[in-house]
């Protein structure tokens, strides 16, 4: 769990597409799921838990050992710049 609330995430993103990066990985999570079961087993997922905080994990796998996620871990969220013409 990260200390980013649902409200903070959506206010910062303003509805723009995004990518969530863990550690120095180039693999990104590009959507917020409602449950872990929305993705394939072993895939990374981002969702907001019942307390409203961003949570990143793996469906039916240990995120700490496979993704290197640890307590006090940071992540990078990139919101895309949407140009209007």
mmCIF file with all atom_site columns, C-alpha atoms in Angstrom:
data_model
loop_
_atom_site.group_PDB
_atom_site.id
_atom_site.type_symbol
_atom_site.label_atom_id
_atom_site.label_alt_id
_atom_site.label_comp_id
_atom_site.label_asym_id
_atom_site.label_entity_id
_atom_site.label_seq_id
_atom_site.pdbx_PDB_ins_code
_atom_site.Cartn_x
_atom_site.Cartn_y
_atom_site.Cartn_z
_atom_site.occupancy
_atom_site.B_iso_or_equiv
_atom_site.pdbx_formal_charge
_atom_site.auth_seq_id
_atom_site.auth_comp_id
_atom_site.auth_asym_id
_atom_site.auth_atom_id
_atom_site.pdbx_PDB_model_num
ATOM 1  C CA . UNK A 1 1  ? 0.000   0.000   0.000   1.00 0.00 ? 1  UNK A CA 1
ATOM 2  C CA . UNK A 1 2  ? 1.197   3.495   -0.810  1.00 0.00 ? 2  UNK A CA 1
ATOM 3  C CA . UNK A 1 3  ? 0.201   6.771   0.810   1.00 0.00 ? 3  UNK A CA 1
ATOM 4  C CA . UNK A 1 4  ? -1.611  7.982   -2.304  1.00 0.00 ? 4  UNK A CA 1
ATOM 5  C CA . UNK A 1 5  ? -5.358  8.307   -1.963  1.00 0.00 ? 5  UNK A CA 1
ATOM 6  C CA . UNK A 1 6  ? -7.895  7.776   -4.704  1.00 0.00 ? 6  UNK A CA 1
ATOM 7  C CA . UNK A 1 7  ? -8.762  11.481  -4.550  1.00 0.00 ? 7  UNK A CA 1
ATOM 8  C CA . UNK A 1 8  ? -5.115  12.589  -4.860  1.00 0.00 ? 8  UNK A CA 1
ATOM 9  C CA . UNK A 1 9  ? -4.538  10.225  -7.788  1.00 0.00 ? 9  UNK A CA 1
ATOM 10 C CA . UNK A 1 10 ? -7.566  11.378  -9.775  1.00 0.00 ? 10 UNK A CA 1
ATOM 11 C CA . UNK A 1 11 ? -7.046  15.075  -8.993  1.00 0.00 ? 11 UNK A CA 1
ATOM 12 C CA . UNK A 1 12 ? -3.416  14.896  -10.160 1.00 0.00 ? 12 UNK A CA 1
ATOM 13 C CA . UNK A 1 13 ? -4.271  12.862  -13.241 1.00 0.00 ? 13 UNK A CA 1
ATOM 14 C CA . UNK A 1 14 ? -7.250  14.917  -14.369 1.00 0.00 ? 14 UNK A CA 1
ATOM 15 C CA . UNK A 1 15 ? -8.538  11.936  -16.355 1.00 0.00 ? 15 UNK A CA 1
ATOM 16 C CA . UNK A 1 16 ? -5.343  11.541  -18.400 1.00 0.00 ? 16 UNK A CA 1
ATOM 17 C CA . UNK A 1 17 ? -3.781  8.165   -19.279 1.00 0.00 ? 17 UNK A CA 1
ATOM 18 C CA . UNK A 1 18 ? -1.045  7.097   -16.867 1.00 0.00 ? 18 UNK A CA 1
ATOM 19 C CA . UNK A 1 19 ? 1.732   4.593   -16.226 1.00 0.00 ? 19 UNK A CA 1
ATOM 20 C CA . UNK A 1 20 ? 2.789   3.318   -12.796 1.00 0.00 ? 20 UNK A CA 1
ATOM 21 C CA . UNK A 1 21 ? 6.400   2.126   -12.526 1.00 0.00 ? 21 UNK A CA 1
ATOM 22 C CA . UNK A 1 22 ? 7.869   0.144   -9.623  1.00 0.00 ? 22 UNK A CA 1
ATOM 23 C CA . UNK A 1 23 ? 11.546  0.315   -8.751  1.00 0.00 ? 23 UNK A CA 1
ATOM 24 C CA . UNK A 1 24 ? 13.564  0.938   -11.901 1.00 0.00 ? 24 UNK A CA 1
ATOM 25 C CA . UNK A 1 25 ? 11.435  -1.361  -13.998 1.00 0.00 ? 25 UNK A CA 1
ATOM 26 C CA . UNK A 1 26 ? 10.344  -0.272  -17.452 1.00 0.00 ? 26 UNK A CA 1
ATOM 27 C CA . UNK A 1 27 ? 7.241   -2.469  -17.137 1.00 0.00 ? 27 UNK A CA 1
ATOM 28 C CA . UNK A 1 28 ? 4.239   -0.335  -16.273 1.00 0.00 ? 28 UNK A CA 1
ATOM 29 C CA . UNK A 1 29 ? 0.729   -0.740  -14.938 1.00 0.00 ? 29 UNK A CA 1
ATOM 30 C CA . UNK A 1 30 ? -1.610  1.320   -17.106 1.00 0.00 ? 30 UNK A CA 1
ATOM 31 C CA . UNK A 1 31 ? -4.972  0.909   -15.441 1.00 0.00 ? 31 UNK A CA 1
ATOM 32 C CA . UNK A 1 32 ? -6.629  0.822   -12.061 1.00 0.00 ? 32 UNK A CA 1
ATOM 33 C CA . UNK A 1 33 ? -8.490  -2.419  -11.410 1.00 0.00 ? 33 UNK A CA 1
ATOM 34 C CA . UNK A 1 34 ? -11.365 -2.922  -8.998  1.00 0.00 ? 34 UNK A CA 1
ATOM 35 C CA . UNK A 1 35 ? -10.176 -6.362  -7.835  1.00 0.00 ? 35 UNK A CA 1
ATOM 36 C CA . UNK A 1 36 ? -7.167  -8.633  -8.172  1.00 0.00 ? 36 UNK A CA 1
ATOM 37 C CA . UNK A 1 37 ? -9.281  -11.087 -10.175 1.00 0.00 ? 37 UNK A CA 1
ATOM 38 C CA . UNK A 1 38 ? -9.619  -8.696  -13.121 1.00 0.00 ? 38 UNK A CA 1
ATOM 39 C CA . UNK A 1 39 ? -6.148  -9.637  -14.349 1.00 0.00 ? 39 UNK A CA 1
ATOM 40 C CA . UNK A 1 40 ? -4.355  -12.845 -15.227 1.00 0.00 ? 40 UNK A CA 1
ATOM 41 C CA . UNK A 1 41 ? -2.637  -14.817 -12.477 1.00 0.00 ? 41 UNK A CA 1
ATOM 42 C CA . UNK A 1 42 ? 0.847   -13.450 -11.771 1.00 0.00 ? 42 UNK A CA 1
ATOM 43 C CA . UNK A 1 43 ? 0.257   -10.085 -13.480 1.00 0.00 ? 43 UNK A CA 1
ATOM 44 C CA . UNK A 1 44 ? 0.848   -6.790  -11.681 1.00 0.00 ? 44 UNK A CA 1
ATOM 45 C CA . UNK A 1 45 ? -2.232  -4.863  -10.598 1.00 0.00 ? 45 UNK A CA 1
ATOM 46 C CA . UNK A 1 46 ? -2.958  -1.417  -9.175  1.00 0.00 ? 46 UNK A CA 1
ATOM 47 C CA . UNK A 1 47 ? -6.154  -0.785  -7.235  1.00 0.00 ? 47 UNK A CA 1
ATOM 48 C CA . UNK A 1 48 ? -7.538  1.302   -4.412  1.00 0.00 ? 48 UNK A CA 1
ATOM 49 C CA . UNK A 1 49 ? -8.122  -0.684  -1.243  1.00 0.00 ? 49 UNK A CA 1
ATOM 50 C CA . UNK A 1 50 ? -11.147 -0.356  1.055   1.00 0.00 ? 50 UNK A CA 1
ATOM 51 C CA . UNK A 1 51 ? -9.432  2.532   2.885   1.00 0.00 ? 51 UNK A CA 1
ATOM 52 C CA . UNK A 1 52 ? -9.011  4.405   -0.421  1.00 0.00 ? 52 UNK A CA 1
ATOM 53 C CA . UNK A 1 53 ? -5.221  4.031   -0.747  1.00 0.00 ? 53 UNK A CA 1
ATOM 54 C CA . UNK A 1 54 ? -3.329  2.890   -3.825  1.00 0.00 ? 54 UNK A CA 1
ATOM 55 C CA . UNK A 1 55 ? -2.215  -0.706  -3.601  1.00 0.00 ? 55 UNK A CA 1
ATOM 56 C CA . UNK A 1 56 ? 0.060   -2.540  -6.044  1.00 0.00 ? 56 UNK A CA 1
ATOM 57 C CA . UNK A 1 57 ? 0.419   -6.288  -6.090  1.00 0.00 ? 57 UNK A CA 1
ATOM 58 C CA . UNK A 1 58 ? 0.238   -9.480  -8.094  1.00 0.00 ? 58 UNK A CA 1
ATOM 59 C CA . UNK A 1 59 ? -2.755  -11.704 -8.638  1.00 0.00 ? 59 UNK A CA 1
ATOM 60 C CA . UNK A 1 60 ? -2.110  -14.926 -6.664  1.00 0.00 ? 60 UNK A CA 1
ATOM 61 C CA . UNK A 1 61 ? 1.628   -14.258 -6.253  1.00 0.00 ? 61 UNK A CA 1
ATOM 62 C CA . UNK A 1 62 ? 3.999   -12.635 -3.770  1.00 0.00 ? 62 UNK A CA 1
ATOM 63 C CA . UNK A 1 63 ? 4.625   -9.067  -4.952  1.00 0.00 ? 63 UNK A CA 1
ATOM 64 C CA . UNK A 1 64 ? 7.521   -8.557  -2.542  1.00 0.00 ? 64 UNK A CA 1
ATOM 65 C CA . UNK A 1 65 ? 9.592   -11.408 -3.926  1.00 0.00 ? 65 UNK A CA 1
ATOM 66 C CA . UNK A 1 66 ? 8.657   -11.073 -7.613  1.00 0.00 ? 66 UNK A CA 1
ATOM 67 C CA . UNK A 1 67 ? 8.487   -7.284  -7.965  1.00 0.00 ? 67 UNK A CA 1
ATOM 68 C CA . UNK A 1 68 ? 10.942  -6.348  -5.248  1.00 0.00 ? 68 UNK A CA 1
ATOM 69 C CA . UNK A 1 69 ? 8.320   -4.289  -3.416  1.00 0.00 ? 69 UNK A CA 1
ATOM 70 C CA . UNK A 1 70 ? 9.260   -3.551  0.179   1.00 0.00 ? 70 UNK A CA 1
ATOM 71 C CA . UNK A 1 71 ? 7.978   -1.390  3.018   1.00 0.00 ? 71 UNK A CA 1
ATOM 72 C CA . UNK A 1 72 ? 8.690   2.303   2.342   1.00 0.00 ? 72 UNK A CA 1
ATOM 73 C CA . UNK A 1 73 ? 9.098   1.515   -1.370  1.00 0.00 ? 73 UNK A CA 1
ATOM 74 C CA . UNK A 1 74 ? 8.542   4.341   -3.784  1.00 0.00 ? 74 UNK A CA 1
ATOM 75 C CA . UNK A 1 75 ? 6.909   4.263   -7.166  1.00 0.00 ? 75 UNK A CA 1
ATOM 76 C CA . UNK A 1 76 ? 6.694   6.595   -10.134 1.00 0.00 ? 76 UNK A CA 1
ATOM 77 C CA . UNK A 1 77 ? 3.428   7.643   -11.727 1.00 0.00 ? 77 UNK A CA 1
ATOM 78 C CA . UNK A 1 78 ? 3.578   9.358   -15.101 1.00 0.00 ? 78 UNK A CA 1
ATOM 79 C CA . UNK A 1 79 ? 0.481   11.117  -16.389 1.00 0.00 ? 79 UNK A CA 1
ATOM 80 C CA . UNK A 1 80 ? 0.492   11.617  -20.146 1.00 0.00 ? 80 UNK A CA 1
ATOM 81 C CA . UNK A 1 81 ? 0.252   15.072  -21.634 1.00 0.00 ? 81 UNK A CA 1
ATOM 82 C CA . UNK A 1 82 ? -2.840  15.259  -23.768 1.00 0.00 ? 82 UNK A CA 1
ATOM 83 C CA . UNK A 1 83 ? -2.649  17.848  -26.534 1.00 0.00 ? 83 UNK A CA 1
ATOM 84 C CA . UNK A 1 84 ? -5.790  19.449  -27.833 1.00 0.00 ? 84 UNK A CA 1
ATOM 85 C CA . UNK A 1 85 ? -5.740  21.047  -31.226 1.00 0.00 ? 85 UNK A CA 1
#
